[in-house]
Amino acid sequence: MLRLHGIVGHRDDPEVQSRLHHVEHHGGIEFLFVPPHEAGRKRFRLATDKGTDCAVSLERDEVLTDGALLFLAHGRAVIARFGEQAVWRLRPRDASAALGLGWHAGNLHWRVRFEGDVLVVLLDGPTDEYRARIAHLLAANLLEEITDV
Amino acid sequence: MIATHDAKGTRMAAARVGIGGPVGSGKTALVERLIPSLLARGIDLAVITNDLVTAEDAERIRRSGLIDPARVSAVEAGACPHTVIREDPSLNIEAADDLERRFPGVELILIESGGDNLASTFSRDLTDFWMFVIDVGGGDDIPRKRGPGVVRCDLLVINKTDLAPHVGVELAPMLAQALDVRDGRPVLLTNCRKGEGIDAVVSALERDVLFRA
């Protein structure tokens, strides 16, 4: 187990980049792929792409970001990588539909963002499981599913 | 004791573990069983309980004699407790910060809260890991109902296994269905009344939260 505490830098930091370049030549870079819905964790255990078992903890005020450097020493580096957060964008047809959608999203404890008149649902599972919860709104054409964004 | 400082000598924050689940499933009983087991393994511990408008659970644990009463804090939600573990966990965060200030060596803080039945979940801002406790008395169909608490928790605990034959529950299918809805993520069986299964829960915390193994 490789015990890691805190973020020591970012892969884009100029100083870090030159050191990473050296490590890269020796095949010492390992990526820790963190699922997007787990990115808020301050403590987790996950294996790198090379199989190293990492036990990671962060300070309460630290935020893990894509490219965060968690370890850099002895010709070896561990970098956090995120997959892209899956989202589902919904545009209500009118104010009444928006109220209905908002009520369901709140009642179902969905993680959401607002983009103008579009509700963006941050998905923690398959879209169909979310779609099933508001099937009646979709069937009534009260919502437009936006897929081209 | 496990290391509470990093290589530079900076003190690491205590791990925060949520324990949620429906009313009556055995959350407080689990805490009462975990305390001596964790202390026996040398883990420096504190507890926060969440109640609606009383400090009932905190008082129960303070009076238990299992832990220094000063290490048990109560949060009174004033509403369904799920609101203060998910929507706005600031009261619990402050309670945990306060325990860390008063007990600088604390390594693990257990945060117990009921509320919101099977939909109760913990904010990642508050906890590093959370368990959800259900019991066989609630029916063997509970896992199939795919409540967010059951599906999303880091560790599902099915408690009161001793009651299974008395309430017409077959444990093996219930366990299989729980593993199925959780895509194989951990599920453990406990009988808190007799302390059965507690060691496995403690081992999971040591491995996944305290990084001891």
mmCIF file of C-alpha atoms in Angstrom:
data_model
loop_
_atom_site.group_PDB
_atom_site.id
_atom_site.type_symbol
_atom_site.label_atom_id
_atom_site.label_comp_id
_atom_site.label_asym_id
_atom_site.label_seq_id
_atom_site.Cartn_x
_atom_site.Cartn_y
_atom_site.Cartn_z
ATOM 1 C CA MET A 1 0.000 0.000 0.000
ATOM 2 C CA LEU A 2 1.278 3.445 -0.951
ATOM 3 C CA ARG A 3 0.062 5.933 1.672
ATOM 4 C CA LEU A 4 -0.513 9.367 0.177
ATOM 5 C CA HIS A 5 -1.591 12.477 2.047
ATOM 6 C CA GLY A 6 -2.405 15.780 0.417
ATOM 7 C CA ILE A 7 -1.961 17.252 -3.029
ATOM 8 C CA VAL A 8 1.667 18.095 -3.761
ATOM 9 C CA GLY A 9 1.126 19.945 -7.028
ATOM 10 C CA HIS A 10 -0.485 19.809 -10.437
ATOM 11 C CA ARG A 11 0.777 18.212 -13.610
ATOM 12 C CA ASP A 12 0.500 21.593 -15.373
ATOM 13 C CA ASP A 13 2.710 23.449 -12.866
ATOM 14 C CA PRO A 14 5.865 24.471 -14.795
ATOM 15 C CA GLU A 15 8.156 23.194 -12.060
ATOM 16 C CA VAL A 16 6.294 19.915 -11.855
ATOM 17 C CA GLN A 17 6.247 19.487 -15.633
ATOM 18 C CA SER A 18 10.032 19.379 -15.907
ATOM 19 C CA ARG A 19 10.284 16.794 -13.148
ATOM 20 C CA LEU A 20 7.468 14.727 -14.629
ATOM 21 C CA HIS A 21 9.245 14.774 -17.961
ATOM 22 C CA HIS A 22 12.209 13.082 -16.328
ATOM 23 C CA VAL A 23 9.994 10.550 -14.537
ATOM 24 C CA GLU A 24 8.122 9.823 -17.760
ATOM 25 C CA HIS A 25 11.348 8.787 -19.471
ATOM 26 C CA HIS A 26 11.771 6.105 -16.846
ATOM 27 C CA GLY A 27 8.186 4.894 -17.106
ATOM 28 C CA GLY A 28 7.486 6.036 -13.571
ATOM 29 C CA ILE A 29 4.169 7.846 -14.027
ATOM 30 C CA GLU A 30 1.085 6.153 -12.649
ATOM 31 C CA PHE A 31 -2.482 7.393 -13.107
ATOM 32 C CA LEU A 32 -5.189 7.081 -10.496
ATOM 33 C CA PHE A 33 -8.518 7.119 -12.360
ATOM 34 C CA VAL A 34 -11.145 8.542 -9.985
ATOM 35 C CA PRO A 35 -14.824 8.139 -10.968
ATOM 36 C CA PRO A 36 -16.363 11.643 -11.238
ATOM 37 C CA HIS A 37 -19.038 10.948 -8.619
ATOM 38 C CA GLU A 38 -16.291 9.971 -6.152
ATOM 39 C CA ALA A 39 -14.228 13.099 -6.691
ATOM 40 C CA GLY A 40 -15.555 14.783 -3.530
ATOM 41 C CA ARG A 41 -14.012 12.192 -1.254
ATOM 42 C CA LYS A 42 -11.293 13.261 1.174
ATOM 43 C CA ARG A 43 -10.185 9.705 1.827
ATOM 44 C CA PHE A 44 -10.218 6.747 -0.521
ATOM 45 C CA ARG A 45 -8.383 3.629 -1.518
ATOM 46 C CA LEU A 46 -7.856 2.972 -5.202
ATOM 47 C CA ALA A 47 -5.366 1.182 -7.460
ATOM 48 C CA THR A 48 -3.397 3.033 -10.143
ATOM 49 C CA ASP A 49 -3.320 1.919 -13.767
ATOM 50 C CA LYS A 50 -0.170 -0.002 -12.868
ATOM 51 C CA GLY A 51 -1.850 -1.737 -9.977
ATOM 52 C CA THR A 52 -0.359 0.166 -7.062
ATOM 53 C CA ASP A 53 -2.766 0.134 -4.128
ATOM 54 C CA CYS A 54 -3.006 3.795 -3.030
ATOM 55 C CA ALA A 55 -4.520 4.951 0.266
ATOM 56 C CA VAL A 56 -5.231 8.636 -0.272
ATOM 57 C CA SER A 57 -6.282 11.286 2.229
ATOM 58 C CA LEU A 58 -6.675 15.015 1.696
ATOM 59 C CA GLU A 59 -6.944 17.986 3.994
ATOM 60 C CA ARG A 60 -10.546 19.057 4.541
ATOM 61 C CA ASP A 61 -9.972 22.227 2.520
ATOM 62 C CA GLU A 62 -8.223 20.470 -0.373
ATOM 63 C CA VAL A 63 -10.137 19.687 -3.546
ATOM 64 C CA LEU A 64 -9.000 16.906 -5.825
ATOM 65 C CA THR A 65 -8.857 18.056 -9.432
ATOM 66 C CA ASP A 66 -8.045 16.361 -12.707
ATOM 67 C CA GLY A 67 -4.261 16.321 -12.965
ATOM 68 C CA ALA A 68 -3.599 16.697 -9.236
ATOM 69 C CA LEU A 69 -0.180 15.342 -8.311
ATOM 70 C CA LEU A 70 -0.353 13.080 -5.283
ATOM 71 C CA PHE A 71 3.174 11.704 -5.220
ATOM 72 C CA LEU A 72 6.470 12.636 -6.823
ATOM 73 C CA ALA A 73 9.701 11.071 -5.614
ATOM 74 C CA HIS A 74 12.326 8.496 -6.463
ATOM 75 C CA GLY A 75 11.534 8.416 -10.182
ATOM 76 C CA ARG A 76 7.882 7.790 -9.553
ATOM 77 C CA ALA A 77 4.749 9.953 -9.758
ATOM 78 C CA VAL A 78 1.047 9.392 -9.067
ATOM 79 C CA ILE A 79 -1.415 11.679 -10.845
ATOM 80 C CA ALA A 80 -5.203 11.782 -10.330
ATOM 81 C CA ARG A 81 -7.330 11.655 -13.473
ATOM 82 C CA PHE A 82 -11.097 12.049 -13.686
ATOM 83 C CA GLY A 83 -13.420 10.626 -16.226
ATOM 84 C CA GLU A 84 -15.867 13.194 -17.553
ATOM 85 C CA GLN A 85 -18.967 13.670 -15.402
ATOM 86 C CA ALA A 86 -21.977 12.195 -17.210
ATOM 87 C CA VAL A 87 -24.885 14.643 -17.322
ATOM 88 C CA TRP A 88 -28.485 14.718 -18.552
ATOM 89 C CA ARG A 89 -29.829 18.045 -19.745
ATOM 90 C CA LEU A 90 -33.553 18.752 -19.583
ATOM 91 C CA ARG A 91 -35.440 21.820 -20.793
ATOM 92 C CA PRO A 92 -38.983 22.112 -19.413
ATOM 93 C CA ARG A 93 -41.644 23.153 -21.947
ATOM 94 C CA ASP A 94 -43.104 25.845 -19.696
ATOM 95 C CA ALA A 95 -43.177 27.137 -16.127
ATOM 96 C CA SER A 96 -45.605 24.458 -15.023
ATOM 97 C CA ALA A 97 -43.336 21.709 -16.377
ATOM 98 C CA ALA A 98 -40.351 23.369 -14.706
ATOM 99 C CA LEU A 99 -42.122 23.308 -11.350
ATOM 100 C CA GLY A 100 -42.927 19.621 -11.809
ATOM 101 C CA LEU A 101 -39.385 18.757 -12.833
ATOM 102 C CA GLY A 102 -37.903 20.777 -9.975
ATOM 103 C CA TRP A 103 -40.171 19.075 -7.474
ATOM 104 C CA HIS A 104 -39.170 15.603 -8.663
ATOM 105 C CA ALA A 105 -35.456 16.411 -8.867
ATOM 106 C CA GLY A 106 -35.523 17.688 -5.289
ATOM 107 C CA ASN A 107 -37.641 14.852 -4.000
ATOM 108 C CA LEU A 108 -35.342 12.304 -5.648
ATOM 109 C CA HIS A 109 -32.225 14.049 -4.291
ATOM 110 C CA TRP A 110 -30.651 14.339 -7.715
ATOM 111 C CA ARG A 111 -27.439 16.339 -8.003
ATOM 112 C CA VAL A 112 -28.219 19.205 -10.359
ATOM 113 C CA ARG A 113 -26.895 22.408 -11.864
ATOM 114 C CA PHE A 114 -28.854 25.173 -13.531
ATOM 115 C CA GLU A 115 -27.920 26.509 -16.959
ATOM 116 C CA GLY A 116 -30.443 29.200 -17.813
ATOM 117 C CA ASP A 117 -33.713 27.393 -18.585
ATOM 118 C CA VAL A 118 -32.019 23.978 -18.583
ATOM 119 C CA LEU A 119 -31.739 21.649 -15.629
ATOM 120 C CA VAL A 120 -28.475 19.672 -15.729
ATOM 121 C CA VAL A 121 -28.617 16.400 -13.815
ATOM 122 C CA LEU A 122 -25.223 15.022 -12.722
ATOM 123 C CA LEU A 123 -25.603 11.297 -13.186
ATOM 124 C CA ASP A 124 -24.471 8.752 -10.627
ATOM 125 C CA GLY A 125 -25.918 5.825 -12.590
ATOM 126 C CA PRO A 126 -27.481 4.826 -15.926
ATOM 127 C CA THR A 127 -29.659 7.520 -17.558
ATOM 128 C CA ASP A 128 -32.516 5.053 -17.949
ATOM 129 C CA GLU A 129 -32.806 4.747 -14.183
ATOM 130 C CA TYR A 130 -33.275 8.510 -13.968
ATOM 131 C CA ARG A 131 -35.605 8.564 -16.993
ATOM 132 C CA ALA A 132 -37.860 6.001 -15.340
ATOM 133 C CA ARG A 133 -38.473 8.310 -12.388
ATOM 134 C CA ILE A 134 -39.971 11.071 -14.514
ATOM 135 C CA ALA A 135 -41.341 8.919 -17.335
ATOM 136 C CA HIS A 136 -44.758 10.556 -17.069
ATOM 137 C CA LEU A 137 -43.289 14.014 -17.688
ATOM 138 C CA LEU A 138 -41.315 12.761 -20.680
ATOM 139 C CA ALA A 139 -44.291 10.851 -22.111
ATOM 140 C CA ALA A 140 -46.397 14.019 -21.906
ATOM 141 C CA ASN A 141 -43.724 15.925 -23.858
ATOM 142 C CA LEU A 142 -43.302 18.341 -20.989
ATOM 143 C CA LEU A 143 -39.517 18.052 -21.171
ATOM 144 C CA GLU A 144 -36.993 18.274 -23.967
ATOM 145 C CA GLU A 145 -33.965 16.014 -23.592
ATOM 146 C CA ILE A 146 -30.957 17.912 -24.938
ATOM 147 C CA THR A 147 -28.338 15.590 -26.308
ATOM 148 C CA ASP A 148 -26.330 17.816 -28.595
ATOM 149 C CA VAL A 149 -24.497 19.849 -25.929
ATOM 150 C CA MET B 1 -1.999 3.939 17.312
ATOM 151 C CA ILE B 2 -1.905 4.554 13.602
ATOM 152 C CA ALA B 3 0.021 7.480 12.174
ATOM 153 C CA THR B 4 -1.872 10.755 12.512
ATOM 154 C CA HIS B 5 0.892 12.848 10.943
ATOM 155 C CA ASP B 6 2.288 12.816 7.451
ATOM 156 C CA ALA B 7 5.971 12.670 6.536
ATOM 157 C CA LYS B 8 6.304 16.448 6.992
ATOM 158 C CA GLY B 9 4.853 16.278 10.488
ATOM 159 C CA THR B 10 1.522 17.796 9.452
ATOM 160 C CA ARG B 11 -1.346 16.433 11.475
ATOM 161 C CA MET B 12 -3.857 14.504 9.405
ATOM 162 C CA ALA B 13 -7.559 15.085 9.952
ATOM 163 C CA ALA B 14 -9.556 12.359 11.608
ATOM 164 C CA ALA B 15 -11.489 10.059 9.322
ATOM 165 C CA ARG B 16 -15.223 10.729 9.410
ATOM 166 C CA VAL B 17 -17.568 7.776 9.006
ATOM 167 C CA GLY B 18 -21.337 8.116 8.652
ATOM 168 C CA ILE B 19 -23.781 5.529 9.977
ATOM 169 C CA GLY B 20 -27.268 5.992 8.537
ATOM 170 C CA GLY B 21 -30.399 3.960 8.153
ATOM 171 C CA PRO B 22 -34.071 3.703 9.048
ATOM 172 C CA VAL B 23 -35.342 4.262 12.580
ATOM 173 C CA GLY B 24 -34.996 1.106 14.649
ATOM 174 C CA SER B 25 -32.548 -0.688 12.376
ATOM 175 C CA GLY B 26 -29.850 -0.738 15.072
ATOM 176 C CA LYS B 27 -27.574 2.204 14.301
ATOM 177 C CA THR B 28 -27.011 3.138 17.936
ATOM 178 C CA ALA B 29 -26.589 -0.522 18.858
ATOM 179 C CA LEU B 30 -23.954 -0.808 16.132
ATOM 180 C CA VAL B 31 -22.140 2.238 17.509
ATOM 181 C CA GLU B 32 -22.251 0.688 20.985
ATOM 182 C CA ARG B 33 -20.660 -2.478 19.611
ATOM 183 C CA LEU B 34 -18.120 -0.654 17.483
ATOM 184 C CA ILE B 35 -16.791 1.532 20.300
ATOM 185 C CA PRO B 36 -15.178 -1.226 22.409
ATOM 186 C CA SER B 37 -13.968 -3.098 19.320
ATOM 187 C CA LEU B 38 -12.330 0.010 17.854
ATOM 188 C CA LEU B 39 -10.814 1.008 21.203
ATOM 189 C CA ALA B 40 -9.452 -2.526 21.629
ATOM 190 C CA ARG B 41 -7.591 -2.078 18.348
ATOM 191 C CA GLY B 42 -6.043 1.143 19.636
ATOM 192 C CA ILE B 43 -8.153 3.567 17.595
ATOM 193 C CA ASP B 44 -8.662 7.025 19.115
ATOM 194 C CA LEU B 45 -12.368 7.638 18.736
ATOM 195 C CA ALA B 46 -15.210 10.155 19.072
ATOM 196 C CA VAL B 47 -18.916 10.023 18.243
ATOM 197 C CA ILE B 48 -21.581 12.407 16.953
ATOM 198 C CA THR B 49 -25.262 11.538 17.042
ATOM 199 C CA ASN B 50 -28.073 13.247 15.164
ATOM 200 C CA ASP B 51 -31.586 13.391 16.527
ATOM 201 C CA LEU B 52 -34.739 15.227 15.627
ATOM 202 C CA VAL B 53 -35.267 17.480 18.645
ATOM 203 C CA THR B 54 -33.507 15.653 21.493
ATOM 204 C CA ALA B 55 -30.061 14.295 22.379
ATOM 205 C CA GLU B 56 -31.519 10.870 23.154
ATOM 206 C CA ASP B 57 -28.958 8.761 21.266
ATOM 207 C CA ALA B 58 -26.014 10.811 22.534
ATOM 208 C CA GLU B 59 -27.210 10.461 26.127
ATOM 209 C CA ARG B 60 -27.598 6.703 25.656
ATOM 210 C CA ILE B 61 -23.988 6.402 24.468
ATOM 211 C CA ARG B 62 -22.661 8.796 27.154
ATOM 212 C CA ARG B 63 -24.342 6.731 29.861
ATOM 213 C CA SER B 64 -23.096 3.443 28.376
ATOM 214 C CA GLY B 65 -19.697 3.754 30.046
ATOM 215 C CA LEU B 66 -18.071 2.667 26.801
ATOM 216 C CA ILE B 67 -16.410 5.985 26.027
ATOM 217 C CA ASP B 68 -15.531 9.285 27.729
ATOM 218 C CA PRO B 69 -18.869 11.184 27.624
ATOM 219 C CA ALA B 70 -17.015 14.325 26.524
ATOM 220 C CA ARG B 71 -16.173 12.495 23.291
ATOM 221 C CA VAL B 72 -19.850 12.194 22.379
ATOM 222 C CA SER B 73 -21.491 15.203 20.730
ATOM 223 C CA ALA B 74 -25.142 15.638 19.850
ATOM 224 C CA VAL B 75 -26.594 17.497 16.901
ATOM 225 C CA GLU B 76 -30.266 18.341 17.133
ATOM 226 C CA ALA B 77 -31.449 18.717 13.555
ATOM 227 C CA GLY B 78 -34.755 20.397 14.354
ATOM 228 C CA ALA B 79 -36.064 18.621 11.253
ATOM 229 C CA CYS B 80 -35.627 15.221 9.671
ATOM 230 C CA PRO B 81 -31.941 14.453 10.407
ATOM 231 C CA HIS B 82 -31.146 13.724 6.761
ATOM 232 C CA THR B 83 -31.191 17.496 6.208
ATOM 233 C CA VAL B 84 -28.078 17.944 8.368
ATOM 234 C CA ILE B 85 -26.090 15.072 6.912
ATOM 235 C CA ARG B 86 -26.754 15.845 3.259
ATOM 236 C CA GLU B 87 -28.400 19.162 2.321
ATOM 237 C CA ASP B 88 -26.588 21.324 4.871
ATOM 238 C CA PRO B 89 -24.063 19.345 6.919
ATOM 239 C CA SER B 90 -22.502 22.449 8.499
ATOM 240 C CA LEU B 91 -23.777 21.609 12.014
ATOM 241 C CA ASN B 92 -22.142 18.183 11.812
ATOM 242 C CA ILE B 93 -18.952 19.544 10.261
ATOM 243 C CA GLU B 94 -18.664 22.044 13.115
ATOM 244 C CA ALA B 95 -19.326 19.299 15.678
ATOM 245 C CA ALA B 96 -16.586 17.149 14.111
ATOM 246 C CA ASP B 97 -14.161 20.082 13.930
ATOM 247 C CA ASP B 98 -14.893 20.809 17.598
ATOM 248 C CA LEU B 99 -14.133 17.214 18.595
ATOM 249 C CA GLU B 100 -10.841 17.369 16.672
ATOM 250 C CA ARG B 101 -9.914 20.612 18.467
ATOM 251 C CA ARG B 102 -10.749 19.211 21.884
ATOM 252 C CA PHE B 103 -9.146 15.796 21.255
ATOM 253 C CA PRO B 104 -6.163 16.430 18.976
ATOM 254 C CA GLY B 105 -5.232 12.757 18.672
ATOM 255 C CA VAL B 106 -8.640 11.591 17.488
ATOM 256 C CA GLU B 107 -8.344 9.345 14.427
ATOM 257 C CA LEU B 108 -11.937 8.361 13.749
ATOM 258 C CA ILE B 109 -15.267 10.121 14.252
ATOM 259 C CA LEU B 110 -18.452 8.094 13.918
ATOM 260 C CA ILE B 111 -21.445 10.186 12.812
ATOM 261 C CA GLU B 112 -24.758 8.461 13.413
ATOM 262 C CA SER B 113 -27.978 9.694 11.861
ATOM 263 C CA GLY B 114 -31.360 8.325 10.965
ATOM 264 C CA GLY B 115 -33.845 10.032 8.766
ATOM 265 C CA ASP B 116 -35.481 9.853 5.383
ATOM 266 C CA ASN B 117 -35.938 6.090 5.519
ATOM 267 C CA LEU B 118 -34.232 4.297 2.606
ATOM 268 C CA ALA B 119 -33.332 7.503 0.783
ATOM 269 C CA SER B 120 -30.935 8.810 3.426
ATOM 270 C CA THR B 121 -27.437 9.553 2.173
ATOM 271 C CA PHE B 122 -24.425 11.434 3.529
ATOM 272 C CA SER B 123 -22.749 14.435 1.940
ATOM 273 C CA ARG B 124 -19.173 13.819 0.794
ATOM 274 C CA ASP B 125 -18.356 17.154 2.435
ATOM 275 C CA LEU B 126 -19.138 15.551 5.775
ATOM 276 C CA THR B 127 -18.023 11.933 5.610
ATOM 277 C CA ASP B 128 -15.166 10.000 4.040
ATOM 278 C CA PHE B 129 -17.086 6.745 4.146
ATOM 279 C CA TRP B 130 -20.600 5.861 5.157
ATOM 280 C CA MET B 131 -22.477 2.788 6.195
ATOM 281 C CA PHE B 132 -26.185 2.157 5.866
ATOM 282 C CA VAL B 133 -27.877 -0.114 8.386
ATOM 283 C CA ILE B 134 -31.046 -2.064 7.608
ATOM 284 C CA ASP B 135 -32.475 -4.983 9.528
ATOM 285 C CA VAL B 136 -34.196 -8.223 8.629
ATOM 286 C CA GLY B 137 -37.254 -7.160 10.646
ATOM 287 C CA GLY B 138 -37.937 -4.537 7.999
ATOM 288 C CA GLY B 139 -38.495 -7.314 5.467
ATOM 289 C CA ASP B 140 -36.317 -9.189 2.996
ATOM 290 C CA ASP B 141 -37.574 -6.971 0.179
ATOM 291 C CA ILE B 142 -35.691 -3.897 1.453
ATOM 292 C CA PRO B 143 -32.631 -4.390 -0.818
ATOM 293 C CA ARG B 144 -34.871 -4.943 -3.865
ATOM 294 C CA LYS B 145 -36.434 -1.525 -3.314
ATOM 295 C CA ARG B 146 -33.109 0.026 -4.350
ATOM 296 C CA GLY B 147 -33.250 2.950 -1.956
ATOM 297 C CA PRO B 148 -30.359 5.378 -2.438
ATOM 298 C CA GLY B 149 -29.083 4.552 1.043
ATOM 299 C CA VAL B 150 -28.935 0.845 0.240
ATOM 300 C CA VAL B 151 -27.405 1.297 -3.207
ATOM 301 C CA ARG B 152 -24.946 4.164 -2.708
ATOM 302 C CA CYS B 153 -23.430 3.573 0.728
ATOM 303 C CA ASP B 154 -19.850 2.356 0.978
ATOM 304 C CA LEU B 155 -20.858 -0.537 3.219
ATOM 305 C CA LEU B 156 -24.347 -1.980 3.684
ATOM 306 C CA VAL B 157 -24.975 -3.621 7.054
ATOM 307 C CA ILE B 158 -27.899 -6.022 7.462
ATOM 308 C CA ASN B 159 -28.551 -6.198 11.190
ATOM 309 C CA LYS B 160 -30.656 -8.342 13.528
ATOM 310 C CA THR B 161 -29.802 -11.530 11.671
ATOM 311 C CA ASP B 162 -30.967 -13.475 14.717
ATOM 312 C CA LEU B 163 -34.539 -12.392 13.973
ATOM 313 C CA ALA B 164 -34.609 -13.896 10.490
ATOM 314 C CA PRO B 165 -36.351 -17.185 11.358
ATOM 315 C CA HIS B 166 -38.916 -15.311 13.444
ATOM 316 C CA VAL B 167 -39.958 -12.892 10.717
ATOM 317 C CA GLY B 168 -39.941 -15.292 7.775
ATOM 318 C CA VAL B 169 -36.749 -14.002 6.204
ATOM 319 C CA GLU B 170 -34.203 -16.199 4.439
ATOM 320 C CA LEU B 171 -30.856 -14.525 4.896
ATOM 321 C CA ALA B 172 -29.019 -16.030 1.927
ATOM 322 C CA PRO B 173 -31.383 -14.669 -0.774
ATOM 323 C CA MET B 174 -31.602 -11.315 1.031
ATOM 324 C CA LEU B 175 -27.810 -11.072 1.052
ATOM 325 C CA ALA B 176 -27.614 -12.114 -2.609
ATOM 326 C CA GLN B 177 -30.164 -9.466 -3.616
ATOM 327 C CA ALA B 178 -28.321 -6.816 -1.619
ATOM 328 C CA LEU B 179 -25.070 -7.676 -3.395
ATOM 329 C CA ASP B 180 -26.895 -7.639 -6.731
ATOM 330 C CA VAL B 181 -28.419 -4.153 -6.343
ATOM 331 C CA ARG B 182 -25.002 -2.896 -5.153
ATOM 332 C CA ASP B 183 -23.110 -4.450 -8.063
ATOM 333 C CA GLY B 184 -21.112 -6.570 -5.649
ATOM 334 C CA ARG B 185 -20.004 -3.744 -3.359
ATOM 335 C CA PRO B 186 -19.645 -4.756 0.312
ATOM 336 C CA VAL B 187 -22.526 -6.066 2.399
ATOM 337 C CA LEU B 188 -22.014 -7.417 5.920
ATOM 338 C CA LEU B 189 -24.351 -9.235 8.296
ATOM 339 C CA THR B 190 -24.501 -8.349 11.984
ATOM 340 C CA ASN B 191 -26.350 -9.275 15.117
ATOM 341 C CA CYS B 192 -25.519 -6.314 17.310
ATOM 342 C CA ARG B 193 -27.358 -7.756 20.282
ATOM 343 C CA LYS B 194 -24.751 -10.533 20.495
ATOM 344 C CA GLY B 195 -21.872 -8.736 18.803
ATOM 345 C CA GLU B 196 -21.830 -11.067 15.808
ATOM 346 C CA GLY B 197 -20.269 -9.661 12.650
ATOM 347 C CA ILE B 198 -18.808 -6.601 14.387
ATOM 348 C CA ASP B 199 -15.188 -7.635 13.808
ATOM 349 C CA ALA B 200 -15.821 -7.671 10.058
ATOM 350 C CA VAL B 201 -17.188 -4.118 10.187
ATOM 351 C CA VAL B 202 -14.172 -2.938 12.187
ATOM 352 C CA SER B 203 -11.816 -4.665 9.756
ATOM 353 C CA ALA B 204 -13.523 -2.915 6.834
ATOM 354 C CA LEU B 205 -13.033 0.458 8.556
ATOM 355 C CA GLU B 206 -9.395 -0.336 9.279
ATOM 356 C CA ARG B 207 -8.739 -1.307 5.678
ATOM 357 C CA ASP B 208 -10.797 1.251 3.730
ATOM 358 C CA VAL B 209 -10.808 4.296 6.019
ATOM 359 C CA LEU B 210 -7.882 4.072 8.417
ATOM 360 C CA PHE B 211 -5.593 2.393 5.873
ATOM 361 C CA ARG B 212 -4.129 -0.013 8.392
ATOM 362 C CA ALA B 213 -3.993 -3.038 6.142
#
